[in-house]
Coordinates of C-alpha atoms in Angstrom, one line a residue:
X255 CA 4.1 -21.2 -22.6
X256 CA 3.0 -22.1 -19.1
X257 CA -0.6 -22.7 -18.0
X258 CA -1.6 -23.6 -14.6
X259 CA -5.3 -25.2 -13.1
X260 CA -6.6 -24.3 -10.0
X261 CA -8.8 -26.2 -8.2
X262 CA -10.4 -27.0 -4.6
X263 CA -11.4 -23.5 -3.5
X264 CA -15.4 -23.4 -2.2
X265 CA -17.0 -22.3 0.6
X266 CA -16.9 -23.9 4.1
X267 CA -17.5 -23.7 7.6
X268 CA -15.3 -22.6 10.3
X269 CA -13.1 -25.1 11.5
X270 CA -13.2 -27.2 8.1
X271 CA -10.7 -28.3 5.8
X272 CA -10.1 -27.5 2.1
X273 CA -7.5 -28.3 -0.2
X274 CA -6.0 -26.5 -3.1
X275 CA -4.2 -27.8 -5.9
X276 CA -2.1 -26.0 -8.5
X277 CA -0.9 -28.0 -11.5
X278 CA 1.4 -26.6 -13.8
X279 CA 1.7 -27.3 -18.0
X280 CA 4.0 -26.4 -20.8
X281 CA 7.2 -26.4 -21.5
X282 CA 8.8 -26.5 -18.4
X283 CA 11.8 -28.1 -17.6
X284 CA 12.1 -27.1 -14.0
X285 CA 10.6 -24.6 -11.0
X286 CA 12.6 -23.3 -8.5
X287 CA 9.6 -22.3 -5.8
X288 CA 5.9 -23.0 -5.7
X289 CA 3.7 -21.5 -3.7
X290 CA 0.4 -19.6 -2.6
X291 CA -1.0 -16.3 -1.9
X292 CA -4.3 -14.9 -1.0
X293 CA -5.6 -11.5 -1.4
X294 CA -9.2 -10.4 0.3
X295 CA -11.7 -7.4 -1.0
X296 CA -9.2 -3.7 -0.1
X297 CA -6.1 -5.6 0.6
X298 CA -2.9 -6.5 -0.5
X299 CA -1.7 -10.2 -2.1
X300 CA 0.1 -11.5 0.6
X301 CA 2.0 -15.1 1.3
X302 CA 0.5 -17.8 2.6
X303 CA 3.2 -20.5 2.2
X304 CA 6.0 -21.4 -0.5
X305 CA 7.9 -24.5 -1.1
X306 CA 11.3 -24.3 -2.8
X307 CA 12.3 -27.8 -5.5
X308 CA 14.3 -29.0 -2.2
X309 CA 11.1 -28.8 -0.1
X310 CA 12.1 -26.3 2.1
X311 CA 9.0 -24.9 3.5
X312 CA 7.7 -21.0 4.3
X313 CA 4.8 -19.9 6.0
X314 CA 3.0 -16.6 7.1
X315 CA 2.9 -16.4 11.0
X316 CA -1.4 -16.5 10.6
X317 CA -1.3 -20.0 8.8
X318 CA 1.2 -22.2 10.8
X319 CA -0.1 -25.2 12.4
X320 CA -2.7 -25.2 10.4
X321 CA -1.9 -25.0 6.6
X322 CA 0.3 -27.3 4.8
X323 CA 2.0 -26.9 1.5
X324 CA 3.1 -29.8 -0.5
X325 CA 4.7 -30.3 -3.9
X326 CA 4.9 -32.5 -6.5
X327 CA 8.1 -32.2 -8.5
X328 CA 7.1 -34.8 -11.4
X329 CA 3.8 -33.4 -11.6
X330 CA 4.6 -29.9 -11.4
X331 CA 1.5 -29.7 -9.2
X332 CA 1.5 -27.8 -5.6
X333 CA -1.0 -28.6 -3.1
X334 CA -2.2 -26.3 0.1
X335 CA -4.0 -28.7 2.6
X336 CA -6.2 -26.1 5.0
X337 CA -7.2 -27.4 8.2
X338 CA -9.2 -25.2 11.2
X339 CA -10.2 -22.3 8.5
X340 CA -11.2 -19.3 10.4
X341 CA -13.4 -16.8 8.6
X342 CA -10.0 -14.3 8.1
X343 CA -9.1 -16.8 5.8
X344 CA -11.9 -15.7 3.2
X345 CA -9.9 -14.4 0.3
X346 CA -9.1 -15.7 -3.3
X347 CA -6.3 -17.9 -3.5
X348 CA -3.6 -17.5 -6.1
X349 CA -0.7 -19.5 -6.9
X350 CA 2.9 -18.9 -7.9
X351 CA 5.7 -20.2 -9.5
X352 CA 8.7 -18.4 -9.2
X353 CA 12.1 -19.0 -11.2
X354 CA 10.5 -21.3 -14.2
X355 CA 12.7 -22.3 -16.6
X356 CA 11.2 -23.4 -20.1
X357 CA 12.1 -24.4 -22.7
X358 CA 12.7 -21.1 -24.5
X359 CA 12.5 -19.2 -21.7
X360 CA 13.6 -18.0 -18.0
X361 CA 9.6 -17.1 -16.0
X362 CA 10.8 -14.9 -12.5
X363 CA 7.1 -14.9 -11.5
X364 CA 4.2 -16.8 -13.1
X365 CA 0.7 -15.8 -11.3
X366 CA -2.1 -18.1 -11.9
X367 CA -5.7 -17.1 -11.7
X368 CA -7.4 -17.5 -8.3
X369 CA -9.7 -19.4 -6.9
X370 CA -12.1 -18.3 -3.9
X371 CA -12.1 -19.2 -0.6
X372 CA -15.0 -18.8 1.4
X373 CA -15.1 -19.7 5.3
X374 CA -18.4 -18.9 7.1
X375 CA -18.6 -18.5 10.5

């Protein structure tokens, strides 16, 4: 079994900061990649940022320079520090863990529930 808590989502002004955390319980012996994704009212999910166990980071072209993903491994916990939040970035926040390996069994994609972000203009 796997569970995951989200927290830090809330509503904020343009050009604030928030940060997410995602912290991940069970019986996990390891995670390949962590990561997040956000998905606003009539669209698709779509990828904010990932960060593989080696720390290798990813990030959609609308986020650079301003997100930040972070990970840590001994916590299973994955963090998304959001600086300069524009308005566009009003969607619910979900994270991933992809490639979990429990104690029983192998997890390709573990979805957590979201949390909203709201940025007002």
């Amino acid at each position: 079994q796997v569970q995951t808590v989200v927290s830090g989502g809330g509503l904020v002004q343009a050009g604030g900061s928030l940060r997410l955390s995602c912290v991940a319980s069970g019986s996990i012996r390891s995670i390949n990649d962590m990561g997040w994704y956000r998905q606003s009212p009539g669209s698709e999910r779509e990828l904010v940022a990932t960060i593989t166990s080696g720390g290798t980071t990813n990030y959609a072209d609308s986020v650079k320079g301003r997100f930040t993903i972070s990970r840590d491994k001994a916590k299973n916990t994955v963090y998304l520090q959001m600086n300069s939040l524009k308005p566009d970035d009003t969607a619910a926040y979900y994270c991933n863990l992809h490639g979990v390996q429990t104690t029983l069994h192998y997890i390709i994609d573990y979805w957590g529930k979201g949390t909203l972000v709201t940025v007002s203009s």
